[in-house]
mmCIF file of C-alpha atoms in Angstrom:
data_model
loop_
_atom_site.group_PDB
_atom_site.id
_atom_site.type_symbol
_atom_site.label_atom_id
_atom_site.label_comp_id
_atom_site.label_asym_id
_atom_site.label_seq_id
_atom_site.Cartn_x
_atom_site.Cartn_y
_atom_site.Cartn_z
ATOM 1 C CA MET E 12 96.240 92.075 92.635
ATOM 2 C CA LEU E 13 97.501 89.918 89.746
ATOM 3 C CA GLU E 14 99.359 91.509 86.875
ATOM 4 C CA THR E 15 98.471 90.860 83.230
ATOM 5 C CA SER E 16 102.076 90.762 82.015
ATOM 6 C CA PHE E 17 105.452 90.477 83.703
ATOM 7 C CA GLY E 18 108.978 90.670 82.338
ATOM 8 C CA LEU E 19 112.491 90.640 83.753
ATOM 9 C CA ASN E 20 115.720 91.069 81.811
ATOM 10 C CA PHE E 21 119.245 92.432 82.121
ATOM 11 C CA PHE E 22 120.930 94.671 79.560
ATOM 12 C CA LEU E 23 124.023 96.795 79.003
ATOM 13 C CA LYS E 24 123.044 100.453 79.014
ATOM 14 C CA THR E 25 124.455 102.518 76.172
ATOM 15 C CA PRO E 26 126.357 105.450 77.735
ATOM 16 C CA ARG E 27 126.478 108.966 76.380
ATOM 17 C CA ASN E 28 130.256 108.783 76.438
ATOM 18 C CA GLU E 29 131.984 105.451 75.975
ATOM 19 C CA SER E 30 134.458 104.449 78.666
ATOM 20 C CA PRO E 31 138.092 103.961 77.597
ATOM 21 C CA ASP E 32 137.927 100.184 77.992
ATOM 22 C CA GLY E 33 134.503 99.930 76.293
ATOM 23 C CA THR E 34 132.686 98.479 79.320
ATOM 24 C CA ARG E 35 129.084 99.401 80.089
ATOM 25 C CA HIS E 36 126.889 99.359 83.173
ATOM 26 C CA ILE E 37 124.506 96.430 83.628
ATOM 27 C CA TYR E 38 120.890 97.327 84.370
ATOM 28 C CA MET E 39 117.934 95.184 85.426
ATOM 29 C CA ARG E 40 114.585 96.020 83.836
ATOM 30 C CA ILE E 41 111.329 94.995 85.535
ATOM 31 C CA THR E 42 108.245 95.326 83.338
ATOM 32 C CA VAL E 43 104.745 94.926 84.781
ATOM 33 C CA ASN E 44 101.689 95.593 82.644
ATOM 34 C CA ARG E 45 103.961 97.249 80.044
ATOM 35 C CA GLN E 46 105.370 99.682 82.622
ATOM 36 C CA PRO E 47 109.199 99.267 82.770
ATOM 37 C CA ARG E 48 111.443 100.291 85.656
ATOM 38 C CA ASP E 49 115.242 100.067 85.502
ATOM 39 C CA ILE E 50 117.548 99.333 88.438
ATOM 40 C CA ALA E 51 121.344 99.609 88.321
ATOM 41 C CA THR E 52 123.097 96.379 89.329
ATOM 42 C CA LYS E 53 126.330 98.254 90.136
ATOM 43 C CA ARG E 54 128.233 95.927 87.805
ATOM 44 C CA ILE E 55 129.989 96.646 84.494
ATOM 45 C CA TRP E 56 130.728 94.339 81.569
ATOM 46 C CA HIS E 57 132.055 94.420 78.025
ATOM 47 C CA PRO E 58 129.561 94.062 75.140
ATOM 48 C CA SER E 59 131.821 91.556 73.366
ATOM 49 C CA LYS E 60 131.255 89.087 76.222
ATOM 50 C CA TRP E 61 127.505 89.661 76.593
ATOM 51 C CA ASN E 62 124.564 87.637 75.225
ATOM 52 C CA ILE E 63 121.783 90.136 74.476
ATOM 53 C CA ARG E 64 119.034 87.555 74.100
ATOM 54 C CA ALA E 65 119.866 85.683 77.308
ATOM 55 C CA GLY E 66 120.804 88.806 79.252
ATOM 56 C CA ARG E 67 123.873 87.068 80.660
ATOM 57 C CA ALA E 68 127.646 87.036 80.302
ATOM 58 C CA THR E 69 129.157 84.593 77.806
ATOM 59 C CA GLY E 70 132.116 82.289 78.330
ATOM 60 C CA ASN E 71 133.183 79.821 80.987
ATOM 61 C CA LYS E 72 135.752 81.936 82.796
ATOM 62 C CA GLU E 73 135.441 82.568 86.508
ATOM 63 C CA ASP E 74 134.429 86.236 86.136
ATOM 64 C CA SER E 75 131.579 85.300 83.764
ATOM 65 C CA LYS E 76 130.320 82.594 86.113
ATOM 66 C CA GLU E 77 130.494 84.951 89.092
ATOM 67 C CA LEU E 78 128.558 87.681 87.260
ATOM 68 C CA ASN E 79 125.855 85.282 86.048
ATOM 69 C CA SER E 80 125.473 83.901 89.568
ATOM 70 C CA TYR E 81 125.025 87.443 90.879
ATOM 71 C CA LEU E 82 122.388 88.234 88.224
ATOM 72 C CA ASP E 83 120.565 84.987 89.077
ATOM 73 C CA SER E 84 120.442 86.045 92.735
ATOM 74 C CA LEU E 85 118.962 89.418 91.732
ATOM 75 C CA SER E 86 116.322 87.613 89.669
ATOM 76 C CA ALA E 87 115.415 85.473 92.687
ATOM 77 C CA LYS E 88 115.000 88.605 94.821
ATOM 78 C CA VAL E 89 112.642 90.103 92.227
ATOM 79 C CA PHE E 90 110.381 87.045 92.339
ATOM 80 C CA GLN E 91 110.530 87.045 96.156
ATOM 81 C CA ALA E 92 109.399 90.679 96.167
ATOM 82 C CA LYS E 93 106.586 89.850 93.756
ATOM 83 C CA LYS E 94 105.495 86.958 95.991
ATOM 84 C CA ALA E 95 105.562 89.207 99.059
ATOM 85 C CA LEU E 96 103.235 91.696 97.347
ATOM 86 C CA LEU E 97 100.808 88.934 96.402
ATOM 87 C CA GLU E 98 100.817 87.442 99.895
ATOM 88 C CA THR E 99 100.030 90.833 101.444
ATOM 89 C CA ASP E 100 97.271 91.460 98.871
ATOM 90 C CA LYS E 101 99.060 94.483 97.428
ATOM 91 C CA GLU E 102 99.050 95.543 93.800
ATOM 92 C CA VAL E 103 101.959 94.119 91.820
ATOM 93 C CA THR E 104 103.595 97.000 89.970
ATOM 94 C CA ALA E 105 107.107 97.668 88.729
ATOM 95 C CA ASP E 106 107.426 100.538 91.212
ATOM 96 C CA ALA E 107 106.267 98.381 94.127
ATOM 97 C CA ILE E 108 108.809 95.659 93.310
ATOM 98 C CA LYS E 109 111.553 98.258 92.825
ATOM 99 C CA ASN E 110 110.768 99.899 96.173
ATOM 100 C CA LEU E 111 110.923 96.547 97.961
ATOM 101 C CA LEU E 112 114.283 95.728 96.369
ATOM 102 C CA LEU E 113 115.672 99.139 97.317
ATOM 103 C CA GLY E 114 114.268 98.936 100.847
ATOM 104 C CA LYS E 115 111.743 101.713 100.333
ATOM 105 C CA ASP E 116 108.267 101.468 101.847
ATOM 106 C CA GLU E 117 106.207 104.557 101.165
ATOM 107 C CA ASP E 118 103.309 103.299 103.274
ATOM 108 C CA LYS E 119 105.338 102.559 106.389
ATOM 109 C CA ARG E 120 104.364 104.725 109.351
ATOM 110 C CA THR E 121 105.461 104.266 112.951
ATOM 111 C CA ILE E 122 103.750 105.047 116.251
ATOM 112 C CA LEU E 123 106.421 107.316 117.674
ATOM 113 C CA THR E 124 106.718 109.255 114.400
ATOM 114 C CA ILE E 125 102.971 109.906 114.329
ATOM 115 C CA PHE E 126 103.008 110.697 118.049
ATOM 116 C CA LYS E 127 105.848 113.202 117.546
ATOM 117 C CA GLU E 128 103.992 114.891 114.661
ATOM 118 C CA HIS E 129 100.911 115.153 116.871
ATOM 119 C CA ASN E 130 102.888 116.750 119.711
ATOM 120 C CA ASP E 131 104.547 119.202 117.310
ATOM 121 C CA GLN E 132 101.101 120.334 116.170
ATOM 122 C CA ILE E 133 99.966 120.765 119.783
ATOM 123 C CA SER E 134 103.162 122.715 120.563
ATOM 124 C CA ALA E 135 102.431 125.142 117.721
ATOM 125 C CA LEU E 136 98.962 125.826 119.165
ATOM 126 C CA VAL E 137 100.013 126.292 122.826
ATOM 127 C CA GLY E 138 98.661 129.612 124.052
ATOM 128 C CA ALA E 139 95.964 129.688 121.386
ATOM 129 C CA ASP E 140 93.971 126.447 121.510
ATOM 130 C CA PHE E 141 95.904 124.432 124.111
ATOM 131 C CA ALA E 142 97.477 125.063 127.499
ATOM 132 C CA ALA E 143 101.128 124.335 128.261
ATOM 133 C CA GLY E 144 100.034 121.613 130.711
ATOM 134 C CA THR E 145 98.289 119.730 127.894
ATOM 135 C CA LEU E 146 101.492 119.602 125.870
ATOM 136 C CA GLU E 147 103.395 118.452 128.939
ATOM 137 C CA ARG E 148 101.003 115.518 129.436
ATOM 138 C CA TYR E 149 101.378 114.504 125.780
ATOM 139 C CA GLU E 150 105.176 114.670 126.038
ATOM 140 C CA THR E 151 105.037 112.486 129.173
ATOM 141 C CA SER E 152 102.847 109.980 127.329
ATOM 142 C CA LEU E 153 105.299 109.943 124.386
ATOM 143 C CA LYS E 154 108.106 109.175 126.811
ATOM 144 C CA HIS E 155 106.120 106.293 128.369
ATOM 145 C CA THR E 156 105.241 104.910 124.917
ATOM 146 C CA ARG E 157 108.893 104.971 123.820
ATOM 147 C CA GLU E 158 109.969 103.193 127.022
ATOM 148 C CA TYR E 159 107.215 100.588 126.622
ATOM 149 C CA ILE E 160 108.202 99.767 123.005
ATOM 150 C CA LYS E 161 111.836 99.447 124.037
ATOM 151 C CA TRP E 162 110.959 97.189 126.999
ATOM 152 C CA LYS E 163 108.325 95.038 125.269
ATOM 153 C CA TYR E 164 109.774 94.678 121.742
ATOM 154 C CA ASN E 165 113.378 95.879 122.115
ATOM 155 C CA GLU E 166 112.755 98.271 119.208
ATOM 156 C CA ASP E 167 113.244 102.011 118.788
ATOM 157 C CA ASP E 168 109.815 102.384 117.172
ATOM 158 C CA PHE E 169 106.773 100.309 116.167
ATOM 159 C CA ASP E 170 105.043 99.954 112.802
ATOM 160 C CA ILE E 171 101.511 101.360 113.020
ATOM 161 C CA LYS E 172 100.256 98.473 110.840
ATOM 162 C CA LYS E 173 101.332 96.019 113.545
ATOM 163 C CA LEU E 174 99.253 97.783 116.170
ATOM 164 C CA ASP E 175 96.965 95.149 117.696
ATOM 165 C CA PHE E 176 94.923 94.448 120.806
ATOM 166 C CA GLU E 177 97.873 92.866 122.623
ATOM 167 C CA PHE E 178 99.936 96.037 122.245
ATOM 168 C CA ILE E 179 97.150 98.236 123.604
ATOM 169 C CA SER E 180 96.079 95.944 126.441
ATOM 170 C CA GLN E 181 99.633 95.493 127.684
ATOM 171 C CA PHE E 182 100.323 99.196 127.330
ATOM 172 C CA GLU E 183 97.106 100.051 129.198
ATOM 173 C CA TYR E 184 98.009 97.622 131.975
ATOM 174 C CA GLY E 185 101.426 99.242 132.374
ATOM 175 C CA GLN E 186 99.907 102.695 132.466
ATOM 176 C CA LYS E 187 97.276 101.704 134.999
ATOM 177 C CA TYR E 188 99.961 100.079 137.127
ATOM 178 C CA ALA E 189 101.817 103.380 137.098
ATOM 179 C CA GLN E 190 98.545 105.278 137.832
ATOM 180 C CA GLU E 191 99.327 107.530 134.886
ATOM 181 C CA ILE E 192 97.017 106.549 132.004
ATOM 182 C CA ASP E 193 96.622 109.688 129.870
ATOM 183 C CA ASP E 194 94.718 111.000 126.879
ATOM 184 C CA TRP E 195 97.056 109.408 124.301
ATOM 185 C CA SER E 196 96.774 105.963 125.913
ATOM 186 C CA ALA E 197 93.001 106.249 126.047
ATOM 187 C CA LEU E 198 92.969 107.406 122.418
ATOM 188 C CA LEU E 199 95.037 104.433 121.256
ATOM 189 C CA LEU E 200 92.862 102.022 123.208
ATOM 190 C CA ALA E 201 89.669 103.526 121.809
ATOM 191 C CA GLU E 202 90.977 103.363 118.221
ATOM 192 C CA VAL E 203 91.986 99.702 118.527
ATOM 193 C CA GLU E 204 88.696 98.730 120.147
ATOM 194 C CA GLU E 205 86.833 100.540 117.374
ATOM 195 C CA HIS E 206 89.026 98.782 114.795
ATOM 196 C CA PHE E 207 88.191 95.335 116.193
ATOM 197 C CA GLU E 208 84.502 96.186 116.481
ATOM 198 C CA ARG E 209 84.533 97.225 112.827
ATOM 199 C CA ILE E 210 86.206 93.956 111.808
ATOM 200 C CA LYS E 211 83.685 91.957 113.832
ATOM 201 C CA ALA E 212 80.788 93.831 112.186
ATOM 202 C CA ASP E 213 82.241 93.183 108.719
ATOM 203 C CA VAL E 214 82.664 89.492 109.472
ATOM 204 C CA ASP E 215 79.109 89.202 110.807
ATOM 205 C CA GLN E 216 77.770 90.994 107.728
ATOM 206 C CA SER E 217 79.756 88.690 105.419
ATOM 207 C CA VAL E 218 78.456 85.591 107.199
ATOM 208 C CA ASP E 219 74.869 86.832 106.858
ATOM 209 C CA ALA E 220 75.406 87.543 103.166
ATOM 210 C CA ILE E 221 76.826 84.057 102.609
ATOM 211 C CA ASP E 222 73.897 82.449 104.444
ATOM 212 C CA LYS E 223 71.386 84.440 102.364
ATOM 213 C CA ALA E 224 73.173 83.534 99.124
ATOM 214 C CA ALA E 225 73.246 79.854 100.058
ATOM 215 C CA ALA E 226 69.522 79.923 100.911
ATOM 216 C CA ALA E 227 68.733 81.650 97.593
ATOM 217 C CA ILE E 228 70.719 79.082 95.613
ATOM 218 C CA LYS E 229 69.043 76.245 97.464
ATOM 219 C CA SER E 230 65.551 77.654 96.833
ATOM 220 C CA ASN E 231 66.260 78.094 93.108
ATOM 221 C CA GLN E 232 67.381 74.516 92.589
ATOM 222 C CA ARG E 233 65.078 72.457 90.365
ATOM 223 C CA PRO E 234 65.487 68.685 90.326
ATOM 224 C CA VAL E 235 66.033 67.147 86.870
ATOM 225 C CA HIS E 236 65.358 63.473 86.196
ATOM 226 C CA PHE E 237 66.734 61.403 83.327
ATOM 227 C CA SER E 238 65.644 58.086 81.922
ATOM 228 C CA ASP E 239 69.196 56.832 81.336
ATOM 229 C CA LYS E 240 72.880 57.828 81.633
ATOM 230 C CA ARG E 241 73.176 58.876 77.993
ATOM 231 C CA GLN E 242 70.406 61.444 78.364
ATOM 232 C CA ALA E 243 72.099 62.808 81.501
ATOM 233 C CA PHE E 244 75.432 63.018 79.654
ATOM 234 C CA TYR E 245 73.991 64.979 76.727
ATOM 235 C CA TYR E 246 72.142 67.328 79.083
ATOM 236 C CA GLY E 247 75.351 68.082 81.009
ATOM 237 C CA LEU E 248 77.319 68.524 77.772
ATOM 238 C CA ALA E 249 74.761 70.955 76.366
ATOM 239 C CA THR E 250 74.793 72.940 79.599
ATOM 240 C CA SER E 251 78.555 73.241 79.997
ATOM 241 C CA LEU E 252 79.821 73.172 76.389
ATOM 242 C CA PRO E 253 79.122 76.845 75.493
ATOM 243 C CA TRP E 254 80.910 78.070 78.585
ATOM 244 C CA SER E 255 83.783 75.664 77.983
ATOM 245 C CA VAL E 256 84.188 76.942 74.422
ATOM 246 C CA VAL E 257 84.145 80.549 75.641
ATOM 247 C CA ALA E 258 86.748 79.728 78.299
ATOM 248 C CA ILE E 259 89.058 77.953 75.825
ATOM 249 C CA VAL E 260 88.804 80.768 73.235
ATOM 250 C CA SER E 261 89.437 83.380 75.947
ATOM 251 C CA LEU E 262 92.456 81.453 77.200
ATOM 252 C CA CYS E 263 93.923 81.151 73.695
ATOM 253 C CA LEU E 264 93.336 84.838 73.023
ATOM 254 C CA PHE E 265 94.866 85.807 76.356
ATOM 255 C CA SER E 266 97.948 83.630 75.702
ATOM 256 C CA TRP E 267 98.360 85.139 72.240
ATOM 257 C CA LEU E 268 98.123 88.673 73.603
ATOM 258 C CA ILE E 269 100.743 87.942 76.268
ATOM 259 C CA SER E 270 103.186 86.348 73.828
ATOM 260 C CA THR E 271 102.687 89.158 71.317
ATOM 261 C CA GLY E 272 103.086 91.823 73.992
ATOM 262 C CA GLU E 273 106.293 90.276 75.337
ATOM 263 C CA GLU E 274 107.737 90.014 71.808
ATOM 264 C CA TYR E 275 106.856 93.654 71.156
ATOM 265 C CA GLN E 276 108.441 94.742 74.458
ATOM 266 C CA GLU E 277 111.644 92.853 73.638
ATOM 267 C CA ARG E 278 111.907 94.475 70.206
ATOM 268 C CA ARG E 279 111.191 97.909 71.618
ATOM 269 C CA ARG E 280 113.846 97.359 74.293
ATOM 270 C CA ILE E 281 116.455 96.558 71.645
ATOM 271 C CA VAL E 282 115.498 99.602 69.553
ATOM 272 C CA ASN E 283 115.624 101.882 72.605
ATOM 273 C CA ALA E 284 118.937 100.467 73.812
ATOM 274 C CA TYR E 285 120.620 100.600 70.431
ATOM 275 C CA GLU E 286 119.903 103.654 68.301
ATOM 276 C CA ASN E 287 121.345 102.032 65.148
ATOM 277 C CA ALA E 288 119.199 98.907 65.463
ATOM 278 C CA PRO E 289 116.849 99.785 62.527
ATOM 279 C CA GLN E 290 119.827 100.150 60.164
ATOM 280 C CA TYR E 291 121.104 96.730 61.225
ATOM 281 C CA ARG E 292 117.763 94.999 60.624
ATOM 282 C CA ILE E 293 118.522 93.625 57.146
ATOM 283 C CA LEU E 294 121.979 92.569 58.265
ATOM 284 C CA MET E 295 120.510 90.675 61.196
ATOM 285 C CA GLU E 296 117.889 89.029 58.990
ATOM 286 C CA ASN E 297 120.258 87.923 56.205
ATOM 287 C CA GLY E 298 123.585 87.595 58.016
ATOM 288 C CA GLU E 299 125.120 84.122 58.227
ATOM 289 C CA ILE E 300 126.432 83.252 61.691
ATOM 290 C CA VAL E 301 129.091 80.547 62.024
ATOM 291 C CA GLN E 302 130.692 79.160 65.155
ATOM 292 C CA GLU E 303 134.388 78.371 65.332
ATOM 293 C CA ASP E 304 136.636 77.766 68.325
ATOM 294 C CA GLY E 305 133.728 78.415 70.677
ATOM 295 C CA SER E 306 133.045 81.895 69.235
ATOM 296 C CA ASN E 307 130.393 83.244 66.864
ATOM 297 C CA TYR E 308 131.357 85.064 63.655
ATOM 298 C CA LEU E 309 129.485 86.956 60.962
ATOM 299 C CA LYS E 310 130.472 85.261 57.684
ATOM 300 C CA LEU E 311 130.918 87.625 54.677
ATOM 301 C CA ARG E 312 132.492 87.279 51.240
ATOM 302 C CA PRO E 313 133.778 89.892 48.749
ATOM 303 C CA GLN E 314 131.324 91.614 46.448
ATOM 304 C CA ALA E 315 130.580 89.268 43.559
ATOM 305 C CA LYS E 316 129.244 91.728 40.976
ATOM 306 C CA LYS E 317 130.192 95.347 40.487
ATOM 307 C CA GLY E 318 127.332 97.684 41.265
ATOM 308 C CA ASP E 319 125.338 95.103 43.186
ATOM 309 C CA VAL E 320 125.768 93.491 46.564
ATOM 310 C CA LEU E 321 123.996 90.915 48.723
ATOM 311 C CA ILE E 322 123.170 92.802 51.926
ATOM 312 C CA GLY E 323 124.205 90.809 54.936
ATOM 313 C CA ARG E 324 126.291 88.381 52.862
ATOM 314 C CA GLU E 325 128.920 90.477 51.025
ATOM 315 C CA TYR E 326 131.246 93.388 51.763
ATOM 316 C CA VAL E 327 132.738 96.169 49.607
ATOM 317 C CA PHE E 328 136.415 97.106 49.836
ATOM 318 C CA ASP E 329 137.273 100.787 49.342
ATOM 319 C CA LYS E 330 140.773 100.933 47.853
ATOM 320 C CA LYS E 331 141.193 104.645 48.538
ATOM 321 C CA SER E 332 140.465 104.546 52.252
ATOM 322 C CA LYS E 333 141.610 100.938 52.654
ATOM 323 C CA GLU E 334 138.346 100.227 54.459
ATOM 324 C CA MET E 335 136.005 97.255 54.320
ATOM 325 C CA ARG E 336 132.384 98.399 54.231
ATOM 326 C CA ILE E 337 129.315 96.289 54.917
ATOM 327 C CA PRO E 338 126.146 97.655 53.230
ATOM 328 C CA LEU E 339 123.152 97.889 55.591
ATOM 329 C CA GLY E 340 120.475 98.657 53.019
ATOM 330 C CA ARG E 341 119.554 100.495 49.853
ATOM 331 C CA LYS E 342 118.123 103.983 49.509
#
């Protein structure tokens, strides 16, 4: 299932208590359909060497290059996880991508696990609904199934989603060869056969529906004749133009909504990450940034007129406290 919006960025998380050296933990935020999920990258970095907009370390030193390379590899893994969800026809969500990255699969169930749960339920009902011999047969079948998976696939267990006709037929053959096919084997075989019969019925039904639809379309066709090419051109233009206009307007509206949503998400991320961001707004809007010696600086000059100040351009010096203060707004 396709998502309507997707975002990926890295940021330095503001801690409750600052570390002595001022470094912060780097987090990766995955946003799908406006639902964000954060994942710790297990890396730390100093804010003075971090580009907020790019979500990457600044500078050309080896540690910056190594960190950026690591973050690029994490980004690639996110897009691989997203591609895997699309290829398996699963819904693309922030949680689904996060679970894949962390190696979690909530839907994964294995044959031996299910078999063991089944036997535990039978064991609890021995003496009431089942005889001890029934449980013994199920335990024997579990043992044979475990040995078969180990011999055939060299695995300790087998994903139930991978259960196919080959697994059952080979397992049935081995059980028949041992003259010990039991209730569990017969149950597995019956379930797989029913599964394939259901697929075959669905396919046959789909083919019939397609044939009926094709016949209906063919019967509803009405031949149209034109006296010249110009008449045919105008007829085709009149038929397709309204839909083309609707499609173009929808596409423009959709693009605008996506761009607006992403801009809103970025601003909200900054506000959430930095509690003082609203107070810095005027400073960020009016501040003059200059670059010298490969570094960026906020350029300020002393207050020009007493009692007035250009916010974002001038500073005020307090002679009593010997402090330089930068006004962030007016009350």
